[in-house]
Every structure is written in C-alpha cells, then in structure tokens.
Short mmCIF file of C-alpha atoms and ligand atoms in Angstrom, two decimals:
data_model
loop_
_atom_site.label_atom_id
_atom_site.label_comp_id
_atom_site.label_asym_id
_atom_site.label_seq_id
_atom_site.Cartn_x
_atom_site.Cartn_y
_atom_site.Cartn_z
CA UNK L 1 -14.91 -1.40 -19.93
CA UNK L 2 -16.65 -3.67 -17.40
CA UNK L 3 -18.26 -2.63 -14.18
CA UNK L 4 -19.30 -4.20 -10.94
CA UNK L 5 -21.42 -1.96 -8.73
CA UNK L 6 -19.55 1.36 -8.94
CA UNK L 7 -16.23 -0.29 -9.68
CA UNK L 8 -14.81 0.25 -13.20
CA UNK L 9 -12.30 -1.87 -14.92
CA UNK L 10 -10.09 -0.68 -17.73
CA UNK L 11 -7.65 -2.98 -19.49
CA UNK L 12 -4.02 -1.98 -18.89
CA UNK L 13 -2.19 -5.07 -20.12
CA UNK L 14 -3.79 -7.50 -22.57
CA UNK L 15 -3.50 -11.23 -22.05
CA UNK L 16 -1.50 -11.64 -25.26
CA UNK L 17 1.07 -9.06 -24.18
CA UNK L 18 1.34 -10.66 -20.74
CA UNK L 19 1.80 -14.08 -22.23
CA UNK L 20 4.55 -12.88 -24.54
CA UNK L 21 6.40 -11.07 -21.82
CA UNK L 22 6.17 -13.87 -19.25
CA UNK L 23 7.65 -16.34 -21.83
CA UNK L 24 10.47 -13.88 -22.52
CA UNK L 25 11.17 -13.71 -18.78
CA UNK L 26 11.25 -17.55 -18.68
CA UNK L 27 13.78 -17.61 -21.51
CA UNK L 28 15.89 -14.96 -19.79
CA UNK L 29 15.95 -17.00 -16.57
CA UNK L 30 16.85 -20.13 -18.55
CA UNK L 31 19.82 -18.32 -20.13
CA UNK L 32 20.97 -16.82 -16.90
CA UNK L 33 20.98 -20.14 -15.15
CA UNK L 34 21.98 -22.37 -18.01
CA UNK L 35 23.00 -25.90 -16.86
CA UNK L 36 21.76 -25.32 -13.35
CA UNK L 37 18.62 -25.98 -11.33
CA UNK L 38 16.45 -23.11 -10.13
CA UNK L 39 14.08 -23.06 -7.17
CA UNK L 40 11.06 -20.79 -7.60
CA UNK L 41 9.35 -19.40 -4.54
CA UNK L 42 5.93 -17.87 -5.15
CA UNK L 43 4.42 -15.41 -2.82
CA UNK L 44 0.82 -16.38 -2.18
CA UNK L 45 -1.69 -15.67 -3.34
CA UNK L 46 -1.22 -12.96 -5.96
CA UNK L 47 1.81 -14.48 -7.75
CA UNK L 48 0.15 -17.87 -8.30
CA UNK L 49 -1.08 -17.18 -11.87
CA UNK L 50 2.10 -15.45 -12.96
CA UNK L 51 4.22 -18.24 -11.44
CA UNK L 52 2.20 -20.99 -13.20
CA UNK L 53 2.88 -19.35 -16.60
CA UNK L 54 6.49 -18.44 -15.75
CA UNK L 55 7.49 -21.94 -14.63
CA UNK L 56 6.40 -23.40 -18.05
CA UNK L 57 8.56 -20.88 -19.80
CA UNK L 58 11.73 -22.11 -18.01
CA UNK L 59 13.60 -24.89 -19.74
CA UNK L 60 15.75 -25.97 -16.78
CA UNK L 61 15.32 -28.35 -13.87
CA UNK L 62 12.85 -26.45 -11.61
CA UNK L 63 11.51 -26.94 -8.13
CA UNK L 64 8.84 -24.98 -6.42
CA UNK L 65 7.82 -23.68 -2.98
CA UNK L 66 5.51 -21.01 -1.60
CA UNK L 67 5.45 -18.40 1.10
CA UNK L 68 2.62 -16.28 2.35
CA UNK L 69 2.69 -12.87 3.98
CA UNK L 70 0.22 -10.62 5.54
CA UNK L 71 0.67 -6.91 5.45
CA UNK L 72 -2.02 -6.12 7.97
CA UNK L 73 -4.41 -4.48 5.58
CA UNK L 74 -7.36 -5.19 3.37
CA UNK L 75 -8.49 -3.57 0.13
CA UNK L 76 -6.07 -1.39 -1.70
CA UNK L 77 -4.01 0.05 1.18
CA UNK L 78 -0.85 -1.45 2.59
CA UNK L 79 -0.33 -0.76 6.21
CA UNK L 80 3.50 -1.07 6.17
CA UNK L 81 4.07 -4.01 8.51
CA UNK L 82 4.83 -7.40 7.00
CA UNK L 83 4.44 -10.75 8.68
CA UNK L 84 5.22 -14.23 7.47
CA UNK L 85 2.03 -16.42 7.62
CA UNK L 86 3.30 -19.45 5.69
CA UNK L 87 6.94 -20.47 5.58
CA UNK L 88 8.75 -22.62 3.09
CA UNK L 89 8.39 -26.43 3.20
CA UNK L 90 12.11 -27.10 2.57
CA UNK L 91 15.55 -25.57 3.09
CA UNK L 92 16.94 -23.28 0.36
CA UNK L 93 20.55 -23.57 1.39
CA UNK L 94 22.82 -23.80 -1.72
CA UNK L 95 19.92 -23.34 -4.19
CA UNK L 96 19.39 -20.78 -6.94
CA UNK L 97 16.33 -19.15 -5.66
CA UNK L 98 13.97 -16.93 -7.61
CA UNK L 99 11.42 -15.15 -5.50
CA UNK L 100 8.32 -14.68 -7.66
CA UNK L 101 5.87 -11.83 -6.84
CA UNK L 102 2.91 -10.35 -8.63
CA UNK L 103 3.67 -6.62 -8.04
CA UNK L 104 6.35 -4.48 -6.51
CA UNK L 105 4.67 -1.49 -4.95
CA UNK L 106 6.20 0.17 -1.86
CA UNK L 107 8.76 -2.57 -1.72
CA UNK L 108 8.10 -3.45 1.87
CA UNK L 109 7.03 -7.01 1.21
CA UNK L 110 9.90 -7.97 -1.07
CA UNK L 111 12.48 -6.12 0.98
CA UNK L 112 11.34 -8.11 4.03
CA UNK L 113 11.23 -11.48 2.19
CA UNK L 114 14.58 -10.90 0.55
CA UNK L 115 16.23 -10.36 3.95
CA UNK L 116 14.52 -13.42 5.38
CA UNK L 117 15.67 -15.61 2.52
CA UNK L 118 19.15 -14.24 2.29
CA UNK L 119 19.81 -15.36 5.84
CA UNK L 120 19.17 -18.96 4.77
CA UNK L 121 22.24 -19.10 2.57
CA UNK L 122 20.94 -19.74 -0.98
CA UNK L 123 23.56 -19.95 -3.68
CA UNK L 124 21.81 -17.16 -5.55
CA UNK L 125 18.73 -15.06 -4.71
CA UNK L 126 16.93 -13.24 -7.50
CA UNK L 127 13.54 -11.48 -7.66
CA UNK L 128 11.04 -11.73 -10.52
CA UNK L 129 8.07 -9.43 -10.42
CA UNK L 130 5.37 -9.17 -13.05
CA UNK L 131 4.60 -5.57 -12.37
CA UNK L 132 6.55 -2.68 -10.92
CA UNK L 133 5.10 0.61 -9.73
CA UNK L 134 8.43 2.33 -9.35
CA UNK L 135 6.80 5.64 -8.29
CA UNK L 136 5.54 4.15 -5.05
CA UNK L 137 8.81 2.74 -3.73
CA UNK L 138 9.53 3.33 -0.02
CA UNK L 139 12.03 0.51 0.54
CA UNK L 140 14.76 -0.30 -2.03
CA UNK L 141 14.47 -3.67 -3.76
CA UNK L 142 16.90 -5.02 -6.34
CA UNK L 143 14.59 -6.62 -8.84
CA UNK L 144 16.20 -8.79 -11.48
CA UNK L 145 13.33 -9.66 -13.78
CA UNK L 146 10.42 -7.23 -14.32
CA UNK L 147 7.50 -7.90 -16.59
CA UNK L 148 6.07 -4.38 -16.95
CA UNK L 149 6.66 -1.01 -15.32
CA UNK L 150 3.19 0.39 -14.65
CA UNK L 151 1.85 3.83 -13.51
CA UNK L 152 0.72 4.45 -9.97
CA UNK L 153 -2.77 2.96 -10.31
CA UNK L 154 -4.52 0.14 -8.49
CA UNK L 155 -4.61 -2.90 -10.78
CA UNK L 156 -6.37 -6.29 -10.64
CA UNK L 157 -6.41 -9.47 -12.68
CA UNK L 158 -3.99 -12.27 -13.61
CA UNK L 159 -3.73 -13.13 -9.94
CA UNK L 160 -4.01 -9.65 -8.44
CA UNK L 161 -7.04 -9.01 -6.30
CA UNK L 162 -9.11 -6.38 -4.69
CA UNK L 163 -10.63 -7.87 -1.49
CA UNK L 164 -9.98 -11.34 -2.96
CA UNK L 165 -11.97 -10.56 -6.13
CA UNK L 166 -10.82 -10.27 -9.76
CA UNK L 167 -7.88 -12.67 -9.59
CA UNK L 168 -9.36 -14.61 -12.47
CA UNK L 169 -9.34 -11.79 -15.00
CA UNK L 170 -7.17 -12.65 -17.98
CA UNK L 171 -5.99 -9.12 -18.51
CA UNK L 172 -4.43 -6.79 -15.96
CA UNK L 173 -6.94 -3.96 -15.48
CA UNK L 174 -6.96 -0.67 -13.69
CA UNK L 175 -9.69 -0.65 -11.00
CA UNK L 176 -11.40 2.66 -10.26
CA UNK L 177 -13.24 2.70 -7.05
CA UNK L 178 -16.24 4.93 -6.25
CA UNK L 179 -15.50 7.88 -4.03
CA UNK L 180 -15.85 6.85 -0.35
P1 IMP F 1 4.43 -3.63 -1.33
O1 IMP F 1 4.86 -4.39 -0.11
O2 IMP F 1 3.83 -2.33 -1.10
O3 IMP F 1 5.53 -3.63 -2.43
O4 IMP F 1 3.15 -4.41 -1.98
C1 IMP F 1 3.18 -5.61 -2.33
C2 IMP F 1 1.76 -6.25 -2.30
O5 IMP F 1 0.70 -5.26 -2.22
C3 IMP F 1 1.61 -7.06 -3.46
O6 IMP F 1 2.04 -8.28 -3.32
C4 IMP F 1 0.10 -6.97 -3.64
O7 IMP F 1 -0.52 -8.00 -2.81
C5 IMP F 1 -0.34 -5.67 -3.04
N1 IMP F 1 -0.57 -4.62 -4.09
C6 IMP F 1 0.22 -3.55 -4.33
N2 IMP F 1 -0.28 -2.85 -5.34
C7 IMP F 1 -1.35 -3.57 -5.77
C8 IMP F 1 -2.25 -3.37 -6.84
O8 IMP F 1 -2.21 -2.34 -7.66
N3 IMP F 1 -3.21 -4.26 -7.00
C9 IMP F 1 -3.37 -5.36 -6.23
N4 IMP F 1 -2.53 -5.63 -5.21
C10 IMP F 1 -1.51 -4.69 -5.00
MG1 MG F 2 0.78 -10.12 -3.05
#
C-alpha cells in the first residue's frame, strides 16, 4: 500500500490482469467487426491509456478520434450535468464507431454521449468501458465491451485520476481519502 498525505492506495487490478483483459477485448472487437473498419472515439482524458492499449489489440483497419466532456465537478463527485467541451474532428456517418471510456459509473456521461453520437448516423455504435460500477447506475447504458465489474469504490490509475493525479499508476487502485 502506498500513501500520499492521508490518501491510501490499495491495488484492485494488477497491470498484468489489465493487460490480459484489454487484449481479450481487442480480440473480441476484431472478431465482431471482421473484414470491416472500426472508428474508435476516446473520451478524454481518462480513457487515453486504456485506448492506447486497446487499439493495439485490434487487428482491423482502425481510425481514431477524441471527445471531451465536463461534468461540472472536481474530485470524486459527479454533479450530474454533462457538457461537451471538445467535439470530434470528423464525421462519423456510416462508420462502425466504438466509444471508449475509462469507467461507467452513474452512466450520465455515456448516456449523453451515446445519444449525441447516435444522431450522427454511424453504421454501428458500440461502447467499450474498462471498468463498470454497476451499483451506481442512474441512467441506463448498453455497454458492449466491459473490462471489469468493480465494487462501488473510488479508483485511480491506468488513466483514472483524482484531481488530475494518479493517472500514471500502472495498476488500478482503490483510493481512500481522509475524512473531511
Ligand atoms: P458517470 O457519468 O457517472 O458514469 O461517470 C463517468 C466519469 O466519472 C468517468 O469518465 C470518470 O471520469 C469519472 N469517475 C467515475 N468514477 C470514478 C472513479 O472511481 N475514479 C475516477 N474517476 C471516476
Ligand atoms: Mg472520464
């Protein structure tokens, strides 16, 4: 266990397990879209590390774009309102789109993004999330590729942050905060 100030980190998913699972997800996507091209859309910034491993696990023609959202909140609380802060560079009409996100929590972010992207007439629209905290769901989201179902704990590492820190941890860790 590592600490920073009063914050405690406990490993939840080891890097080797993450690596294995992400490659499996890449293979699954390659099977599902065999002979076709896929267009990955990463949700900045948390999904960037997952996306960079996932894309190398896909043995198809792949293109890439990014979106960014703000959920009007800092730290470990989501406020509920989602706003697009960076839109796509190119049209997705007629493309096999896979929306790539780090974690599915309340579902507000992906529910919103799914509706925005669906209006742009992709050929297919799928969702890949590394982590899923099913217990926390408020808005329904149909997720096609899930790395790991995790308990209702705040996690950091492998792209996930707490106040922009810890994204560089190789393992996914549970972060315990000091009492306020
Ligand atoms: P949702 O809209 O509540 O599903 O939350 C999605 C976003 O909240 C994710 O993209 C993360 O940025 C953030 N988030 C939710 N749970 C965690 C967590 O445990 N650690 C770090 N970020 C989280
Ligand atoms: Mg995020």
